[in-house]
CSV table of C-alpha atoms in Angstrom, one decimal:
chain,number,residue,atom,x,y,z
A,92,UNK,CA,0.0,0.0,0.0
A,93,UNK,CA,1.6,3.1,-1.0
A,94,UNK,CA,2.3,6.0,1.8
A,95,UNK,CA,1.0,9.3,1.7
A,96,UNK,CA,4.5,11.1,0.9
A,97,UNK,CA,3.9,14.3,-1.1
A,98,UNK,CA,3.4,13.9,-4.7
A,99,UNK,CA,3.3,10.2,-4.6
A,100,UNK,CA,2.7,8.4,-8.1
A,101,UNK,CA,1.6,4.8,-8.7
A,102,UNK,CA,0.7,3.0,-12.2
A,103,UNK,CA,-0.6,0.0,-13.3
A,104,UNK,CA,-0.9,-1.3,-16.7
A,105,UNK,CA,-3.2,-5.1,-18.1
A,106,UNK,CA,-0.8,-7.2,-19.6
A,107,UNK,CA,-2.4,-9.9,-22.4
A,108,UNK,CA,-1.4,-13.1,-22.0
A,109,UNK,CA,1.2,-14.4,-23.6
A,110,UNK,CA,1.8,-14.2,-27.3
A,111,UNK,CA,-1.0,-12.2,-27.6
A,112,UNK,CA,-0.8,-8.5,-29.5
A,113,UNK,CA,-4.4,-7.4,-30.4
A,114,UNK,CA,-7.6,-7.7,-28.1
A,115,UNK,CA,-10.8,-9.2,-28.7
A,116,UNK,CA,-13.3,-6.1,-29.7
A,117,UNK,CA,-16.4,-5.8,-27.5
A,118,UNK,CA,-19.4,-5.5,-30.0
A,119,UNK,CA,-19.2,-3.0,-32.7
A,120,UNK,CA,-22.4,-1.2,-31.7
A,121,UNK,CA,-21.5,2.6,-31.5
A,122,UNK,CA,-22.8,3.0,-27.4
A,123,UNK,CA,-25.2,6.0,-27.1
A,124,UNK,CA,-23.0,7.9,-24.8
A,125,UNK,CA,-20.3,8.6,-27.0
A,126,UNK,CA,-18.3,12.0,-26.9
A,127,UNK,CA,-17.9,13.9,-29.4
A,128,UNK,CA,-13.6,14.0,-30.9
A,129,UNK,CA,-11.8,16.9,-31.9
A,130,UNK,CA,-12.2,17.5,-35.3
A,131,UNK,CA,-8.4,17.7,-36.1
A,132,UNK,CA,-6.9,14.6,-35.8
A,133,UNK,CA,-3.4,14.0,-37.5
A,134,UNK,CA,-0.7,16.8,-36.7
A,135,UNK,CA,1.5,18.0,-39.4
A,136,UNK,CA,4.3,17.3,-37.5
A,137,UNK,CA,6.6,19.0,-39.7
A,138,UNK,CA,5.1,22.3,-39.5
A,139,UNK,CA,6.1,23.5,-35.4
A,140,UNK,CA,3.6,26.4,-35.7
A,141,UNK,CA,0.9,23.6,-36.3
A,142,UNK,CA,2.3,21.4,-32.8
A,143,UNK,CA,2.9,24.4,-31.0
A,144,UNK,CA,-0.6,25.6,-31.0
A,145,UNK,CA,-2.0,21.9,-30.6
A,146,UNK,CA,0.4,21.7,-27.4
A,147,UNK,CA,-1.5,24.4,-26.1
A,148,UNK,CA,-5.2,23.8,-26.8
A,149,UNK,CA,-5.0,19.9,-26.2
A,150,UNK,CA,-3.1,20.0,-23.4
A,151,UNK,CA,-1.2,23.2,-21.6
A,152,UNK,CA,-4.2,25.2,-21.3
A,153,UNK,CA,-6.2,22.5,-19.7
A,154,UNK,CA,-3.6,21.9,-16.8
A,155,UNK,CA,-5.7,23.9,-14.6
A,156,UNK,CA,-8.9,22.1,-15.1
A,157,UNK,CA,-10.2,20.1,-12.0
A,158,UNK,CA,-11.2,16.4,-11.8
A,159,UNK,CA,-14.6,17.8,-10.3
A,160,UNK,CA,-15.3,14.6,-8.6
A,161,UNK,CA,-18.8,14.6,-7.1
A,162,UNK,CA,-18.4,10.9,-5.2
A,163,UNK,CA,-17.1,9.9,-1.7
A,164,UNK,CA,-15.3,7.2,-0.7
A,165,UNK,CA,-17.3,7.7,2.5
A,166,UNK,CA,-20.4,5.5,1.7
A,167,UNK,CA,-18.9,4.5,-1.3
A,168,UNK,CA,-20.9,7.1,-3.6
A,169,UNK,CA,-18.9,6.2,-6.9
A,170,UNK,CA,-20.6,9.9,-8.5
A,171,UNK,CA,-19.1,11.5,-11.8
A,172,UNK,CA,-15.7,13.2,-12.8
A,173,UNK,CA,-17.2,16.8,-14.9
A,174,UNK,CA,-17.6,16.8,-18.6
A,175,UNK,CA,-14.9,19.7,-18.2
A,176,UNK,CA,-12.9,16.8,-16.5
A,177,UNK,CA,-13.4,14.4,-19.4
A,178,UNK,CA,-13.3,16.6,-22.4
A,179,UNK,CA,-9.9,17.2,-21.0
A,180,UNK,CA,-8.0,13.5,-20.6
A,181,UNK,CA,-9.7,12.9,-24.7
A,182,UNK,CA,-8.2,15.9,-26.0
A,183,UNK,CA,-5.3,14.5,-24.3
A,184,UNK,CA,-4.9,11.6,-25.3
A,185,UNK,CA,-5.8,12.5,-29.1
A,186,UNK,CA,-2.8,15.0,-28.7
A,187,UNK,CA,-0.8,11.8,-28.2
A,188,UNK,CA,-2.3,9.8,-30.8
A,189,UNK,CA,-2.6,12.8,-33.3
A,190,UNK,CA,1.4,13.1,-33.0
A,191,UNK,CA,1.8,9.9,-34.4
A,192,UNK,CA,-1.1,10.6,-36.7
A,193,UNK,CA,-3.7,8.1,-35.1
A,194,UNK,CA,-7.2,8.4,-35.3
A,195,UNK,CA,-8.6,10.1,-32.3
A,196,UNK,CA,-10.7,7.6,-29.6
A,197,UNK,CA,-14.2,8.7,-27.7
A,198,UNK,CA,-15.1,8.2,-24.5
A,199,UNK,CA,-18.0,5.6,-23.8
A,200,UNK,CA,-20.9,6.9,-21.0
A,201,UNK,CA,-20.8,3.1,-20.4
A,202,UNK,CA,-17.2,2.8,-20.0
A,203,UNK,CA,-16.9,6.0,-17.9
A,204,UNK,CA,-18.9,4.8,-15.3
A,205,UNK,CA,-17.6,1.7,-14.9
A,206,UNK,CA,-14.0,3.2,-15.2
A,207,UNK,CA,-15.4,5.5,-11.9
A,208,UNK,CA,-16.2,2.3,-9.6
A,209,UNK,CA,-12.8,0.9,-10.8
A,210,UNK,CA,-11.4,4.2,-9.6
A,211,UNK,CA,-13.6,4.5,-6.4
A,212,UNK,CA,-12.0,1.6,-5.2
A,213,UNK,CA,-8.7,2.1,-5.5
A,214,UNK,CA,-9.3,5.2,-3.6
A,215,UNK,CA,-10.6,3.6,-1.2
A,216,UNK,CA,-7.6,0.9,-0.9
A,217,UNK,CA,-5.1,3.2,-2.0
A,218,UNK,CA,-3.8,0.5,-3.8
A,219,UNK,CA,-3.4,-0.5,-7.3
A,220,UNK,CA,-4.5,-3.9,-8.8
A,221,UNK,CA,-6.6,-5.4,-11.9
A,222,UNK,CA,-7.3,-8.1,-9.9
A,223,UNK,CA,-9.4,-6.8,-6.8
A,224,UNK,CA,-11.2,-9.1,-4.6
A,225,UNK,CA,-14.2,-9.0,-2.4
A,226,UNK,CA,-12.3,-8.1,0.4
A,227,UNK,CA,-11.3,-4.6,-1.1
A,228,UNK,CA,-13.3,-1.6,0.6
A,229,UNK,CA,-16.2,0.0,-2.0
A,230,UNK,CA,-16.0,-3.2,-4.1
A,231,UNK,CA,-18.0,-4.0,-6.7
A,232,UNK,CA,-18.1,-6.6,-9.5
A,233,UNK,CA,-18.2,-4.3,-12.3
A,234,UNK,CA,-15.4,-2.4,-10.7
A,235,UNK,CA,-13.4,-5.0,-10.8
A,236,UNK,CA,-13.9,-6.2,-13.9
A,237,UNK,CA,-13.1,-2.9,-15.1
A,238,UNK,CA,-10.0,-2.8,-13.5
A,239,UNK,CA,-8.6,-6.0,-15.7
A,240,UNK,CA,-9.1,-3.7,-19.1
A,241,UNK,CA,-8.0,-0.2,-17.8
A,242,UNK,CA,-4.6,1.0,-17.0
A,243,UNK,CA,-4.9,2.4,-13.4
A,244,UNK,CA,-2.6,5.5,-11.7
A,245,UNK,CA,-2.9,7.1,-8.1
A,246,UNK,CA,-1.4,10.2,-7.3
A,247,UNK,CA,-1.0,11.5,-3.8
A,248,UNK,CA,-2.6,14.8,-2.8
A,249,UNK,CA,-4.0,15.0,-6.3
A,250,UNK,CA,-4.6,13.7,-9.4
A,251,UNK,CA,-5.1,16.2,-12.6
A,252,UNK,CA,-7.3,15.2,-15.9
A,253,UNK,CA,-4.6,15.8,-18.2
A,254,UNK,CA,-1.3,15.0,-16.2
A,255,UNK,CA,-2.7,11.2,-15.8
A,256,UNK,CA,-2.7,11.0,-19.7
A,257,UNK,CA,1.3,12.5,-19.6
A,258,UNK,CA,1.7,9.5,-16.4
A,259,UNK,CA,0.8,7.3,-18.7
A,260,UNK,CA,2.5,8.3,-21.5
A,261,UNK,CA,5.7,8.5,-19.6
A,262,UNK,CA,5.3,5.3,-17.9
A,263,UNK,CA,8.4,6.2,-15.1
A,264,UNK,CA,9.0,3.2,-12.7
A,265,UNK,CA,10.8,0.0,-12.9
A,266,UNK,CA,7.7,-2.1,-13.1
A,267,UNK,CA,7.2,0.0,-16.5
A,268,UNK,CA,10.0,-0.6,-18.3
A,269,UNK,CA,7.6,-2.2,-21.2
A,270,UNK,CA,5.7,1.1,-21.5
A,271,UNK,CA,2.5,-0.5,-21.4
A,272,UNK,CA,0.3,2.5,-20.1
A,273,UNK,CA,1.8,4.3,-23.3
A,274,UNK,CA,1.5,1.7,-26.0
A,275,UNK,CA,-2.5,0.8,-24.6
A,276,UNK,CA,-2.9,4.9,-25.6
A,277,UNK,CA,-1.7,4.5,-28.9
A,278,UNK,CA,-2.9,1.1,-30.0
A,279,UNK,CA,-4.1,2.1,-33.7
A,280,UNK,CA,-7.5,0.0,-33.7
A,281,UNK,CA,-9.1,1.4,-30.4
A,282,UNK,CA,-12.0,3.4,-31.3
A,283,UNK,CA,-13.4,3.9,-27.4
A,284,UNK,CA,-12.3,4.2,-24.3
A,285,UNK,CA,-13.6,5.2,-20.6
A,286,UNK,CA,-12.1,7.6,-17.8
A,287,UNK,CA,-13.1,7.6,-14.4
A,288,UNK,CA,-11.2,9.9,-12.4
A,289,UNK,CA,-11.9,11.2,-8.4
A,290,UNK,CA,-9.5,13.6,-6.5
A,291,UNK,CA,-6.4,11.4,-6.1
A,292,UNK,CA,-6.8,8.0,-8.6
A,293,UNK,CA,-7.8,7.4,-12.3
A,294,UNK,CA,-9.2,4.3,-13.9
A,295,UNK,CA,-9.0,4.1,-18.1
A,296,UNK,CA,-10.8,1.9,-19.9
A,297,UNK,CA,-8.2,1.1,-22.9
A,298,UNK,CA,-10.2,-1.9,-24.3
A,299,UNK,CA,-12.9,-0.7,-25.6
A,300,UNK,CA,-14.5,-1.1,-29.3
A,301,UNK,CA,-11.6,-1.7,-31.9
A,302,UNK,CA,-12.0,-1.7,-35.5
A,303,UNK,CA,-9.5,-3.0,-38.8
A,304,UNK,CA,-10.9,0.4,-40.7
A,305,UNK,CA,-8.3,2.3,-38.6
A,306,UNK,CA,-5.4,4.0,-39.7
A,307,UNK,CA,-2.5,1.9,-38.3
A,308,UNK,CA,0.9,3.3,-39.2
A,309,UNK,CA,4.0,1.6,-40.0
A,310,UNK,CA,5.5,3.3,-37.1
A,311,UNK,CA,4.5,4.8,-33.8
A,312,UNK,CA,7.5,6.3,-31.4
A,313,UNK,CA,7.3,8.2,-28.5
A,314,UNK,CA,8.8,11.0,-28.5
A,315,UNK,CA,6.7,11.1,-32.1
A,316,UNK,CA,8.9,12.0,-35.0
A,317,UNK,CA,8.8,15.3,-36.3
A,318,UNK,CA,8.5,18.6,-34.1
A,319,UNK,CA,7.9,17.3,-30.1
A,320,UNK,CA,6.9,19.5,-27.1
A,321,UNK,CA,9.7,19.3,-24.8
A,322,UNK,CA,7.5,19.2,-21.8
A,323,UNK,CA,5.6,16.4,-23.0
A,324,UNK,CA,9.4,14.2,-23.6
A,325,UNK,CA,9.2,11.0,-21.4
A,326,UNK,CA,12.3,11.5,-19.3
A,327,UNK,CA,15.2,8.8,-20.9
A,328,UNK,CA,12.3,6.1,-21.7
A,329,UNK,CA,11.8,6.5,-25.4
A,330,UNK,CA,10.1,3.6,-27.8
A,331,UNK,CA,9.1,2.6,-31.1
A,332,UNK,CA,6.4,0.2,-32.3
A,333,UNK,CA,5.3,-1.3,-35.4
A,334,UNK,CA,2.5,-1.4,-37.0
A,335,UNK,CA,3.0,-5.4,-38.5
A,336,UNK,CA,1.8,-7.5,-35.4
A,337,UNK,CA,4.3,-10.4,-36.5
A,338,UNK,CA,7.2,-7.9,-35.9
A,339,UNK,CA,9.9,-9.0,-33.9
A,340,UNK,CA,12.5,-6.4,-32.1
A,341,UNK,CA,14.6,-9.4,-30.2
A,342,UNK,CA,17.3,-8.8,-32.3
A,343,UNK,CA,16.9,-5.0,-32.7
A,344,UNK,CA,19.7,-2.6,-32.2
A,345,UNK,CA,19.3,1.2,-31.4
A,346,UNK,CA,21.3,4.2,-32.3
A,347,UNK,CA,20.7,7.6,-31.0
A,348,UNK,CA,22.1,11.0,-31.7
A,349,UNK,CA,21.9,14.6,-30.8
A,350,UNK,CA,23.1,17.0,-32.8
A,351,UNK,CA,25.3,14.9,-34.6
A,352,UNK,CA,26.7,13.3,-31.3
A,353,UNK,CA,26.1,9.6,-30.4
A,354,UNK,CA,24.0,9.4,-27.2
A,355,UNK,CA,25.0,6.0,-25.1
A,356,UNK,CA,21.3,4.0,-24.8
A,357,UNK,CA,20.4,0.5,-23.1
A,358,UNK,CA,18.0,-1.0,-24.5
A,359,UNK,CA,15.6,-2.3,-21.6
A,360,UNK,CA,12.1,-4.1,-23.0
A,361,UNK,CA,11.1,-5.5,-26.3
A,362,UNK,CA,8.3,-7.8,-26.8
A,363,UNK,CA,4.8,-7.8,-27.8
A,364,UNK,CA,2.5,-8.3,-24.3
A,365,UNK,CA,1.4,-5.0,-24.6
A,366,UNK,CA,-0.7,-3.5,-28.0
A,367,UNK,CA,1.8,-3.5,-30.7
A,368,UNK,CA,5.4,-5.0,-31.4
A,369,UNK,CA,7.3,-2.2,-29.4
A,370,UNK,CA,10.8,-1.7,-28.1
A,371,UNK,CA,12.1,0.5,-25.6
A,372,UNK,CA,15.6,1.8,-24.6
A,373,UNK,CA,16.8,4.0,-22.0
A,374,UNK,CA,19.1,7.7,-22.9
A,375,UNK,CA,22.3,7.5,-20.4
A,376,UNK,CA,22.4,11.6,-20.7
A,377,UNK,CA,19.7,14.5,-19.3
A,378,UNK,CA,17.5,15.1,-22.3
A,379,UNK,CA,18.1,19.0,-23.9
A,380,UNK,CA,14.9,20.5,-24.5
A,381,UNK,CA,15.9,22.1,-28.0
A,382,UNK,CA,17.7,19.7,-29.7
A,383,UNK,CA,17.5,17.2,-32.9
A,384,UNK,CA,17.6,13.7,-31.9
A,385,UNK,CA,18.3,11.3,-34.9
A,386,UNK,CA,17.1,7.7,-34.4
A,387,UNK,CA,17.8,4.9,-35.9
A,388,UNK,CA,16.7,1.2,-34.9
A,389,UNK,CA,18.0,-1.8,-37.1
A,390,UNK,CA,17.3,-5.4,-37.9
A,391,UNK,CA,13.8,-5.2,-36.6
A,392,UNK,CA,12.9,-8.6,-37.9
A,393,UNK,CA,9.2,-8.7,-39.7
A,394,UNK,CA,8.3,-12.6,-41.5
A,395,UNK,CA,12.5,-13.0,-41.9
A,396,UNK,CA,13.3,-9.9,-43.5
A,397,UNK,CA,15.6,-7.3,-41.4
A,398,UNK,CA,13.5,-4.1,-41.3
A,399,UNK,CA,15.4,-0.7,-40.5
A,400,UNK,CA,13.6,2.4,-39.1
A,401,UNK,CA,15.3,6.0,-38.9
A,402,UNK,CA,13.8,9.2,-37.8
A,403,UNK,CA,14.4,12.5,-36.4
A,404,UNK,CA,12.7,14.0,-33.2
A,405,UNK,CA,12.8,18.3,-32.9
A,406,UNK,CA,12.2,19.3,-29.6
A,407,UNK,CA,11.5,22.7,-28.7
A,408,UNK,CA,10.0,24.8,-26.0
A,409,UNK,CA,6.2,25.5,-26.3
A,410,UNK,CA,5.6,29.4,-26.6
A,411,UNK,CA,2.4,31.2,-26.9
């Protein structure tokens, strides 16, 4: 059970069984509570005006926006997180997915609500876990079964509608070295999800209704190729995933440099448990938040056939 020490963070991601890459989709009926997505969906990534301004509607200017939690854990009064609250974590998260030019994802009334009992209880508990039991304080079955399709964060004093969807993105913690929070966000085929979100813990539903029709990339990295908010790097954890289920980055090799000048990385996960085929590797130097990172990843392996990927990430510093 995590302590109440200031500012104390806490994530939990599903994992698929093994061997597995893509979920099962629910039914394909459209669920009457569906939020309405932002109409822009793919960045152009190239043009930094065009990021700069996205970094600030979808996600800077929303910092300040409260989770607006109406339940208690007292009496175990699951309530609502605001529209306000919600709007915010999808614009969000379609920030993220637009980067890497991913169709945007709704929320679910459905989903929401059973994404809030999922995050009632681990309120309650203030403890994280996809597998609660009855014994669990504010249980409830559809809480729990939630939990097993949602990755799950707590934050100590408070959690904020869009800084969960950054948590998750970047996935700090040696229990997350296979960035699974991140690579459930950007999982091409997802069409819905569900937040629930009270004063200190979050519950997101990340399999919800997928579809085939959606546009899946040969390539998703984080940082996203292209121009990248600084703020929104994840610290020395960077990744790349494919978008050919049957790739295989055993074998990969990974080459980073800034400004011309070879960055020492570790690579520290590769595997498929989570969404897509994804590697991850680990930058042994502070990142510089105007810089040009060249990457290159070889021998990804795809049906036999050595695959290279190379790619260059901008940062910059957001202004107004």
């Amino acid at each position: 059970m995590p302590g109440h020490s200031r500012g104390r963070t806490i994530l939990c991601s599903l994992v698929l069984a093994a061997g597995g890459v893509l979920v099962a989709a629910p039914s394909g009926t459209a669920d009457p509570g569906v939020a309405a997505a932002p109409i822009v969906h793919r960045l152009r990534v190239h043009d930094k005006a065009a990021v700069n301004y996205a970094y600030w509607t979808r996600y800077a200017d929303l910092r300040r926006v409260r989770t607006g939690f109406t339940g208690s854990v007292l009496g175990c009064l699951p309530g609502t997180d605001s529209p306000a609250s919600l709007t915010a974590t999808m614009r969000a998260i379609n920030l993220m997915r637009g980067l890497n030019h991913l169709d945007p994802v709704t929320f679910s009334a459905r989903l929401n609500d059973r994404s809030m009992l999922t995050a009632l209880m681990i309120a309650a508990n203030r403890t994280l876990s996809h597998y609660p039991d009855q014994s669990w304080l504010c249980y409830t079955r559809a809480g729990a079964r939630n939990a097993a399709d949602s990755n799950l964060a707590y934050r100590y004093p408070r959690i904020n509608p869009v800084g969960v969807v950054r948590m998750y993105m970047t996935d700090d913690g040696a229990e997350n070295r296979s960035v699974g929070h991140r690579r459930w966000l950007l999982y091409p085929f997802t069409t819905t999800m569900g937040s629930g979100t009270t004063h200190t813990t979050n519950a997101m539903h990340v399999r919800g209704d997928t579809t085939r029709t959606r546009h899946n990339p040969a390539w998703v990295s984080w940082p996203s190729r292209g121009w990248f908010p600084a703020p929104l790097v994840p610290g020395r954890r960077w990744s790349l995933s494919s978008g050919h289920r049957h790739a295989d980055f055993s074998h990969a090799r990974v080459r980073v440099h800034r400004n011309g000048h070879r960055v020492r990385v570790s690579r520290i996960a590769a595997g498929d448990r989570y969404g897509m085929p994804t590697v991850v590797w680990h930058l042994h130097e502070r990142i510089h938040p105007r810089a040009t990172y060249h990457v290159v990843v070889r021998n990804v392996r795809i049906h036999g056939r050595s695959v290279d990927r190379s790619y260059w990430v901008e940062l910059f510093r957001p202004r107004r």
